[in-house]
Short mmCIF file of C-alpha atoms and ligand atoms in Angstrom, two decimals:
data_model
loop_
_atom_site.label_atom_id
_atom_site.label_comp_id
_atom_site.label_asym_id
_atom_site.label_seq_id
_atom_site.Cartn_x
_atom_site.Cartn_y
_atom_site.Cartn_z
CA UNK A 263 39.31 90.12 69.71
CA UNK A 264 41.44 89.70 66.61
CA UNK A 265 42.78 92.83 65.05
CA UNK A 266 42.39 93.55 61.40
CA UNK A 267 45.90 93.49 59.94
CA UNK A 268 44.95 94.15 56.32
CA UNK A 269 46.62 97.11 54.69
CA UNK A 270 44.70 100.28 53.84
CA UNK A 271 44.92 102.43 50.74
CA UNK A 272 46.83 105.59 51.62
CA UNK A 273 45.94 109.19 50.75
CA UNK A 274 49.61 109.95 50.21
CA UNK A 275 49.48 107.39 47.37
CA UNK A 276 46.33 108.90 45.84
CA UNK A 277 43.38 107.49 47.84
CA UNK A 278 40.76 109.45 49.74
CA UNK A 279 41.79 110.53 53.26
CA UNK A 280 40.72 108.03 55.95
CA UNK A 281 39.03 110.81 57.94
CA UNK A 282 36.75 113.46 56.45
CA UNK A 283 37.37 115.84 59.39
CA UNK A 284 40.74 116.60 60.98
CA UNK A 285 41.56 114.56 64.06
CA UNK A 286 43.54 116.79 66.40
CA UNK A 287 45.93 115.95 69.21
CA UNK A 288 44.60 117.67 72.32
CA UNK A 289 41.02 118.25 71.24
CA UNK A 290 39.42 119.43 74.51
CA UNK A 291 37.82 116.94 76.90
CA UNK A 292 34.54 118.33 78.24
CA UNK A 293 32.58 117.39 81.36
CA UNK A 294 28.82 117.36 81.92
CA UNK A 295 27.32 120.12 79.72
CA UNK A 296 24.26 120.58 81.96
CA UNK A 297 26.37 121.19 85.09
CA UNK A 298 28.65 123.39 83.01
CA UNK A 299 25.82 125.65 81.83
CA UNK A 300 24.28 125.81 85.33
CA UNK A 301 27.51 127.08 86.76
CA UNK A 302 28.15 129.50 83.92
CA UNK A 303 24.67 130.96 84.23
CA UNK A 304 25.23 131.24 87.99
CA UNK A 305 28.39 133.27 87.36
CA UNK A 306 26.39 135.58 85.10
CA UNK A 307 23.48 135.90 87.58
CA UNK A 308 25.63 136.63 90.62
CA UNK A 309 28.07 138.85 88.72
CA UNK A 310 30.94 137.33 90.64
CA UNK A 311 33.29 137.31 87.69
CA UNK A 312 36.75 137.20 89.29
CA UNK A 313 38.83 138.13 92.38
CA UNK A 314 38.25 134.99 94.38
CA UNK A 315 34.64 133.94 93.89
CA UNK A 316 33.08 130.72 95.21
CA UNK A 317 33.92 128.60 92.14
CA UNK A 318 37.55 129.64 92.30
CA UNK A 319 37.73 128.72 95.97
CA UNK A 320 36.12 125.36 95.38
CA UNK A 321 38.40 124.67 92.40
CA UNK A 322 41.46 125.49 94.51
CA UNK A 323 40.29 123.21 97.32
CA UNK A 324 39.74 120.30 94.92
CA UNK A 325 43.09 120.72 93.20
CA UNK A 326 44.94 120.97 96.53
CA UNK A 327 43.23 117.77 97.69
CA UNK A 328 44.17 115.98 94.45
CA UNK A 329 47.77 117.12 94.84
CA UNK A 330 47.87 116.10 98.49
CA UNK A 331 48.99 119.54 99.72
CA UNK A 332 47.37 122.33 101.73
CA UNK A 333 47.70 125.15 99.22
CA UNK A 334 46.57 125.76 95.68
CA UNK A 335 46.78 129.17 94.03
CA UNK A 336 44.86 129.15 90.76
CA UNK A 337 46.26 131.28 87.95
CA UNK A 338 45.20 132.65 84.56
CA UNK A 339 47.44 130.02 82.91
CA UNK A 340 50.41 127.82 83.78
CA UNK A 341 52.89 130.20 82.17
CA UNK A 342 52.04 133.04 84.55
CA UNK A 343 51.90 130.44 87.36
CA UNK A 344 55.46 129.36 86.58
CA UNK A 345 56.63 132.98 86.35
CA UNK A 346 55.12 133.92 89.68
CA UNK A 347 56.40 130.74 91.37
CA UNK A 348 59.92 131.36 90.03
CA UNK A 349 59.87 134.92 91.37
CA UNK A 350 58.33 133.96 94.70
CA UNK A 351 61.02 131.27 95.14
CA UNK A 352 63.73 133.87 94.52
CA UNK A 353 65.23 132.08 91.54
CA UNK A 354 67.84 134.21 89.73
CA UNK A 355 71.10 133.80 87.79
CA UNK A 356 70.91 130.36 86.20
CA UNK A 357 68.21 127.71 86.41
CA UNK A 358 68.61 124.18 85.04
CA UNK A 359 65.75 122.68 83.02
CA UNK A 360 65.28 120.14 80.25
CA UNK A 361 65.33 121.41 76.66
CA UNK A 362 62.86 118.68 75.69
CA UNK A 363 59.69 120.45 76.86
CA UNK A 364 57.12 122.97 75.71
CA UNK A 365 58.78 126.34 75.07
CA UNK A 366 57.02 128.01 78.04
CA UNK A 367 59.28 126.20 80.53
CA UNK A 368 62.25 128.14 79.12
CA UNK A 369 60.45 131.42 78.35
CA UNK A 370 59.27 131.89 81.94
CA UNK A 371 62.94 132.12 82.99
CA UNK A 372 64.25 134.24 80.12
CA UNK A 373 61.26 136.61 80.44
CA UNK A 374 62.51 137.48 83.94
CA UNK A 375 66.16 137.81 83.00
CA UNK A 376 67.13 134.38 84.35
CA UNK A 377 69.43 132.26 82.17
CA UNK A 378 67.89 128.92 81.21
CA UNK A 379 70.55 126.20 81.32
CA UNK A 380 69.39 123.35 79.10
CA UNK A 381 69.92 119.84 80.35
CA UNK A 382 69.68 116.53 78.52
CA UNK A 383 67.05 113.85 79.15
CA UNK A 384 67.24 110.13 79.85
CA UNK A 385 66.77 107.94 76.79
CA UNK A 386 64.02 105.80 78.24
CA UNK A 387 62.35 108.40 80.43
CA UNK A 388 62.30 111.48 78.15
CA UNK A 389 62.63 113.49 81.39
CA UNK A 390 65.54 115.50 82.84
CA UNK A 391 68.65 113.40 83.57
CA UNK A 392 69.75 114.01 87.20
CA UNK A 393 73.39 113.09 86.47
CA UNK A 394 73.46 115.74 83.73
CA UNK A 395 71.87 118.26 86.13
CA UNK A 396 74.77 117.79 88.57
CA UNK A 397 77.32 118.51 85.84
CA UNK A 398 75.60 121.82 84.97
CA UNK A 399 75.54 123.32 88.48
CA UNK A 400 77.68 126.49 88.80
CA UNK A 401 78.00 129.14 91.54
CA UNK A 402 75.26 131.08 89.70
CA UNK A 403 72.74 128.22 89.77
CA UNK A 404 69.73 128.91 92.00
CA UNK A 405 67.24 126.27 90.98
CA UNK A 406 66.08 123.29 88.96
CA UNK A 407 62.83 122.94 87.03
CA UNK A 408 61.80 119.35 86.35
CA UNK A 409 59.07 118.56 83.81
CA UNK A 410 56.80 115.53 84.12
CA UNK A 411 56.75 115.07 80.37
CA UNK A 412 53.79 113.21 78.87
CA UNK A 413 52.54 112.77 82.45
CA UNK A 414 55.51 110.60 83.46
CA UNK A 415 57.00 112.01 86.66
CA UNK A 416 60.69 112.88 86.38
CA UNK A 417 63.29 111.57 88.87
CA UNK A 418 61.69 113.44 91.75
CA UNK A 419 63.66 111.85 94.62
CA UNK A 420 67.08 112.20 93.03
CA UNK A 421 66.38 115.82 92.03
CA UNK A 422 65.30 116.60 95.61
CA UNK A 423 68.61 115.17 96.91
CA UNK A 424 70.63 117.24 94.44
CA UNK A 425 68.65 120.39 95.26
CA UNK A 426 69.14 119.87 99.00
CA UNK A 427 72.84 119.13 98.62
CA UNK A 428 73.46 122.34 96.65
CA UNK A 429 70.92 124.62 98.32
CA UNK A 430 68.83 124.96 95.16
CA UNK A 431 65.13 125.61 94.67
CA UNK A 432 63.17 122.81 93.05
CA UNK A 433 60.10 123.54 90.95
CA UNK A 434 58.11 121.14 88.78
CA UNK A 435 56.34 121.99 85.56
CA UNK A 436 53.46 119.55 85.99
CA UNK A 437 51.41 120.82 83.05
CA UNK A 438 50.95 117.23 81.77
CA UNK A 439 50.65 115.38 85.03
CA UNK A 440 47.40 116.18 86.81
CA UNK A 441 46.04 112.95 88.30
CA UNK A 442 49.40 111.15 88.09
CA UNK A 443 51.47 109.83 90.98
CA UNK A 444 55.06 108.97 91.83
CA UNK A 445 55.92 106.31 94.40
CA UNK A 446 52.26 106.29 95.43
CA UNK A 447 52.27 110.03 96.19
CA UNK A 448 50.29 112.43 93.99
CA UNK A 449 52.07 114.70 91.57
CA UNK A 450 51.69 118.18 93.06
CA UNK A 451 53.24 117.30 96.40
CA UNK A 452 56.92 117.43 95.38
CA UNK A 453 59.68 120.05 95.45
CA UNK A 454 59.07 123.62 96.64
CA UNK A 455 56.03 123.84 94.38
CA UNK A 456 54.46 122.34 91.27
CA UNK A 457 52.52 124.03 88.48
CA UNK A 458 49.54 122.54 86.63
CA UNK A 459 48.07 123.76 83.35
CA UNK A 460 44.35 123.76 82.57
CA UNK A 461 44.77 124.95 79.01
CA UNK A 462 42.14 123.71 76.54
CA UNK A 463 44.44 120.98 75.21
CA UNK A 464 45.42 119.63 78.61
CA UNK A 465 43.95 116.60 80.39
CA UNK A 466 41.51 118.71 82.48
CA UNK A 467 40.84 122.17 81.12
CA UNK A 468 39.39 125.45 82.37
CA UNK A 469 39.65 126.84 78.80
CA UNK A 470 42.73 128.80 79.93
CA UNK A 471 44.09 128.28 83.42
CA UNK A 472 46.83 127.06 85.69
CA UNK A 473 47.61 126.55 89.37
CA UNK A 474 50.59 126.51 91.69
CA UNK A 475 50.36 123.90 94.44
CA UNK A 476 52.62 123.81 97.48
CA UNK A 477 52.87 122.57 101.05
CA UNK A 478 54.57 125.84 102.07
CA UNK A 479 52.09 128.30 103.64
CA UNK A 480 54.43 131.30 103.37
CA UNK A 481 55.09 130.62 99.73
CA UNK A 482 51.34 130.31 99.11
CA UNK A 483 50.75 133.72 100.76
CA UNK A 484 53.39 135.29 98.53
CA UNK A 485 51.94 133.65 95.43
CA UNK A 486 48.49 135.06 96.30
CA UNK A 487 49.95 138.52 96.83
CA UNK A 488 51.86 138.47 93.56
CA UNK A 489 48.86 137.09 91.68
CA UNK A 490 46.84 140.19 92.56
CA UNK A 491 49.22 143.17 92.06
CA UNK A 492 50.59 142.87 95.62
CA UNK A 493 47.30 144.05 97.16
CA UNK A 494 46.88 143.23 100.86
CA UNK A 495 43.78 145.40 101.37
CA UNK A 496 41.74 148.08 99.60
CA UNK A 497 44.19 150.76 98.45
CA UNK A 498 47.10 148.98 100.11
CA UNK A 499 49.83 147.49 97.93
CA UNK A 500 52.53 145.73 99.94
CA UNK A 501 54.70 144.15 97.28
CA UNK A 502 55.46 143.98 93.58
CA UNK A 503 52.81 141.95 91.85
CA UNK A 504 51.18 141.22 88.53
CA UNK A 505 47.76 140.04 87.39
CA UNK A 506 47.75 136.25 87.38
CA UNK A 507 44.15 135.67 88.47
CA UNK A 508 41.91 132.92 87.13
CA UNK A 509 38.40 134.15 86.28
CA UNK A 510 35.29 132.70 87.90
CA UNK A 511 34.09 131.48 84.49
CA UNK A 512 37.30 129.50 84.02
CA UNK A 513 36.99 128.09 87.54
CA UNK A 514 33.40 127.02 86.83
CA UNK A 515 34.52 125.21 83.67
CA UNK A 516 37.56 123.71 85.41
CA UNK A 517 35.49 122.47 88.32
CA UNK A 518 32.96 120.82 86.02
CA UNK A 519 35.66 119.15 83.94
CA UNK A 520 37.45 118.01 87.08
CA UNK A 521 34.31 116.09 88.08
CA UNK A 522 34.76 114.02 84.90
CA UNK A 523 38.44 113.33 85.45
CA UNK A 524 37.94 109.60 86.03
CA UNK A 525 35.88 109.34 82.86
CA UNK A 526 38.64 111.11 80.89
CA UNK A 527 41.23 108.70 82.29
CA UNK A 528 39.10 105.73 81.37
CA UNK A 529 38.63 106.89 77.75
CA UNK A 530 42.33 107.74 77.42
CA UNK A 531 43.30 104.40 78.90
CA UNK A 532 41.14 102.35 76.52
CA UNK A 533 42.54 104.31 73.60
CA UNK A 534 46.07 103.76 74.87
CA UNK A 535 45.49 99.99 75.25
CA UNK A 536 44.01 99.81 71.78
CA UNK A 537 46.98 101.68 70.30
CA UNK A 538 49.28 99.27 72.14
CA UNK A 539 47.58 96.26 70.53
CA UNK A 540 47.22 97.88 67.12
CA UNK A 541 50.85 98.98 66.87
CA UNK A 542 52.28 95.69 68.07
CA UNK A 543 54.80 94.11 65.76
CA UNK A 544 55.14 97.06 63.35
CA UNK A 545 58.81 97.25 62.50
CA UNK A 546 60.44 100.43 63.84
CA UNK A 547 57.34 101.72 65.64
CA UNK A 548 57.45 101.64 69.43
CA UNK A 549 54.74 102.97 71.69
CA UNK A 550 56.23 104.99 74.55
CA UNK A 551 54.72 102.97 77.36
CA UNK A 552 53.30 104.47 80.51
CA UNK A 553 54.89 103.12 83.67
CA UNK A 554 51.78 101.66 85.24
CA UNK A 555 53.22 101.04 88.70
CA UNK A 556 51.77 104.50 89.45
CA UNK A 557 48.69 106.49 88.42
CA UNK A 558 48.70 107.87 84.90
CA UNK A 559 46.28 110.04 82.93
CA UNK A 560 47.23 108.59 79.50
CA UNK A 561 46.70 112.02 77.93
CA UNK A 562 49.68 111.63 75.57
CA UNK A 563 49.96 108.64 73.25
CA UNK A 564 53.48 108.90 71.87
CA UNK A 565 55.31 106.69 69.40
CA UNK A 566 59.05 106.51 68.76
CA UNK A 567 59.95 105.99 65.08
CA UNK A 568 63.19 104.18 64.30
CA UNK A 569 63.81 105.29 60.73
CA UNK A 570 66.16 102.44 59.86
CA UNK A 571 63.80 99.71 61.06
CA UNK A 572 60.58 101.36 59.80
CA UNK A 573 61.99 102.31 56.40
CA UNK A 574 60.61 105.82 56.80
CA UNK A 575 61.37 108.77 59.02
CA UNK A 576 59.18 110.23 61.73
CA UNK A 577 58.60 113.26 59.49
CA UNK A 578 57.51 111.12 56.54
CA UNK A 579 55.14 109.21 58.79
CA UNK A 580 53.74 112.52 60.00
CA UNK A 581 53.17 113.63 56.38
CA UNK A 582 51.37 110.32 55.70
CA UNK A 583 49.08 110.83 58.68
CA UNK A 584 48.37 114.50 57.89
CA UNK A 585 47.31 113.48 54.39
CA UNK A 586 44.75 111.23 56.13
CA UNK A 587 43.55 114.15 58.31
CA UNK A 588 45.27 112.67 61.36
CA UNK A 589 47.11 115.71 62.71
CA UNK A 590 49.80 113.93 64.72
CA UNK A 591 52.23 116.31 66.48
CA UNK A 592 55.98 116.28 67.05
CA UNK A 593 55.88 117.20 70.76
CA UNK A 594 58.45 118.70 71.50
CA UNK A 595 60.43 119.21 68.33
CA UNK A 596 62.97 120.80 67.90
CA UNK A 597 63.72 121.31 71.62
CA UNK A 598 63.91 124.71 73.33
CA UNK A 599 67.66 125.09 72.65
CA UNK A 600 66.94 125.06 68.91
CA UNK A 601 64.14 127.64 69.17
CA UNK A 602 64.49 131.42 69.38
CA UNK A 603 65.73 133.33 71.24
CA UNK A 604 67.91 130.56 72.70
CA UNK A 605 69.20 129.34 69.36
CA UNK A 606 70.70 132.77 68.60
CA UNK A 607 71.72 133.58 72.17
CA UNK A 608 74.10 130.69 72.50
CA UNK A 609 76.82 129.83 69.98
CA UNK A 610 76.57 126.47 68.22
CA UNK A 611 78.06 123.77 70.36
CA UNK A 612 77.11 125.38 73.71
CA UNK A 613 74.75 122.53 74.38
CA UNK A 614 75.52 118.87 73.99
CA UNK A 615 72.12 117.29 74.24
CA UNK A 616 72.33 114.05 72.24
CA UNK A 617 69.31 112.40 73.85
CA UNK A 618 67.20 115.53 73.33
CA UNK A 619 68.20 115.66 69.65
CA UNK A 620 67.44 111.97 69.28
CA UNK A 621 64.01 112.17 70.90
CA UNK A 622 63.10 115.36 69.00
CA UNK A 623 63.73 113.56 65.71
CA UNK A 624 61.81 110.39 66.60
CA UNK A 625 58.68 111.09 68.65
CA UNK A 626 55.15 111.60 67.36
CA UNK A 627 52.03 112.24 69.48
CA UNK A 628 48.84 110.59 68.25
CA UNK A 629 45.26 111.79 68.79
CA UNK A 630 43.40 110.52 71.85
CA UNK A 631 40.85 111.77 74.40
CA UNK A 632 37.07 112.00 74.23
CA UNK A 633 37.05 112.97 70.54
CA UNK A 634 38.75 109.72 69.48
CA UNK A 635 36.94 106.37 69.58
CA UNK A 636 38.34 102.85 69.29
CA UNK A 637 37.45 102.59 65.61
CA UNK A 638 39.47 105.71 64.92
CA UNK A 639 42.39 104.23 66.86
CA UNK A 640 42.14 101.03 64.78
CA UNK A 641 42.16 103.07 61.59
CA UNK A 642 45.20 105.12 62.69
CA UNK A 643 47.09 101.95 63.62
CA UNK A 644 46.35 100.35 60.26
CA UNK A 645 47.43 103.54 58.48
CA UNK A 646 50.76 103.37 60.32
CA UNK A 647 51.08 99.64 59.58
CA UNK A 648 50.37 100.29 55.90
CA UNK A 649 52.82 103.19 55.70
CA UNK A 650 55.59 100.97 57.06
CA UNK A 651 54.64 98.06 54.79
CA UNK A 652 54.66 100.34 51.74
CA UNK A 653 57.63 102.41 52.94
CA UNK A 654 59.53 102.84 49.64
CA UNK A 655 56.47 104.07 47.72
CA UNK A 656 55.33 106.20 50.62
CA UNK A 657 58.76 107.78 50.94
CA UNK A 658 58.91 109.03 47.40
CA UNK A 659 55.29 110.23 47.42
CA UNK A 660 55.57 111.98 50.78
CA UNK A 661 58.76 113.69 49.72
CA UNK A 662 57.08 115.40 46.78
CA UNK A 663 56.48 119.12 47.07
CA UNK A 664 52.74 118.67 47.23
CA UNK A 665 52.76 116.91 50.56
CA UNK A 666 55.40 119.11 52.07
CA UNK A 667 53.20 122.08 51.21
CA UNK A 668 50.10 120.43 52.62
CA UNK A 669 52.01 119.93 55.85
CA UNK A 670 53.11 123.56 55.95
CA UNK A 671 49.56 124.81 55.48
CA UNK A 672 48.23 122.53 58.22
CA UNK A 673 51.14 123.56 60.40
CA UNK A 674 50.33 127.27 60.04
CA UNK A 675 46.68 126.67 60.95
CA UNK A 676 47.88 124.84 64.07
CA UNK A 677 49.59 127.97 65.33
CA UNK A 678 46.26 129.69 65.96
C1 PLP B 903 51.00 123.65 78.12
C2 PLP B 903 52.29 123.70 78.81
C3 PLP B 903 52.71 124.84 79.53
C4 PLP B 903 51.95 126.14 79.49
O1 PLP B 903 50.67 126.05 79.98
P1 PLP B 903 49.63 127.27 79.74
O2 PLP B 903 48.55 127.00 80.72
O3 PLP B 903 49.18 127.18 78.32
O4 PLP B 903 50.35 128.55 80.02
C5 PLP B 903 53.88 124.78 80.24
N1 PLP B 903 54.65 123.66 80.23
C6 PLP B 903 54.31 122.56 79.54
C7 PLP B 903 55.19 121.36 79.61
C8 PLP B 903 53.13 122.55 78.79
O5 PLP B 903 52.82 121.47 78.07
#
């Protein structure tokens, strides 16, 4: 197949937007609607709404099997899953984590009075740099949280060595990495525990949901206890707990979507391949490639914009795409250390995170998943090609107040 390399008229220069409806990053993937409705109506008929119903148990079994471990404790969301795992692992004092991640990875520590210690990432990996982790260890350090960003596993083996050497807990925020593997072993089987997210925007969703997976039976018992207020029996509370339970409705949705996981991967993969072809040879635009020696879910299609080579910045390119109704996202700008409360908590210069700063100013996530077909990918690629080809004109148009305002309005609607 030969790709169409002709340039397109651009909305930022006065043409009609390429897409009539907004194309979102992370529009939910949905499994078989008939199975979905059967299960939902079953939940309604049986009135088993929560507290460990049959769908929850089946969902936990399937996720544990996927992760290659014996225990899965499903949660209301990944954030509460991380909080409970952190507490059950006895983390305290300081915990080292990357700043280049979704804000929840830091909040779950700070929320419990634990100091997040932000670590830089590797330039090519975008994940936590083990050498930098070692430099940040102090007598107060109790643990490390690695994040498999964009579904690319972080340096799992090296982090495990460092954790063992210093007697630290090792937890993975695996919100992006369901269905991925590292060295042939499934993500979910590493460290003391790993935490998946089943939020609507994630690869497999349960609308809202999360799960902690672990090979440690004692830890799993504690997680279950904490998830349900510390109840061990009717009227008997044996420990401090909270409410982290996943509802039966969420489990029914999650289970149904899980059955379509291979279909989601296949759609994501074709989109990814098409983006790879379509973006080839555009000056300054590099697709962040998935390391295909292991399993990937291709849920995040990310480009790195080299402003000098492209003639326009990542932010200008984002404005161009938003004008076309392509709502590309800057995951994860500006980095946790530049977001509140961390930004105010630590004096300027506390963190030297050059690779985090660099990545935060260059990456852009493009729409993919079930809602995006190959024609849409072709259009997005030609929009990017055209923006780079017409960089000087695009730059002055995109820098006008009008487009900055359009971006702000879109941005506010994204917060919902
Ligand atoms: C989405 C996400 C979370 C939070 O997941 P929820 O299920 O929405 O609580 C945590 N960490 C990362 C890296 C995420 O992308």
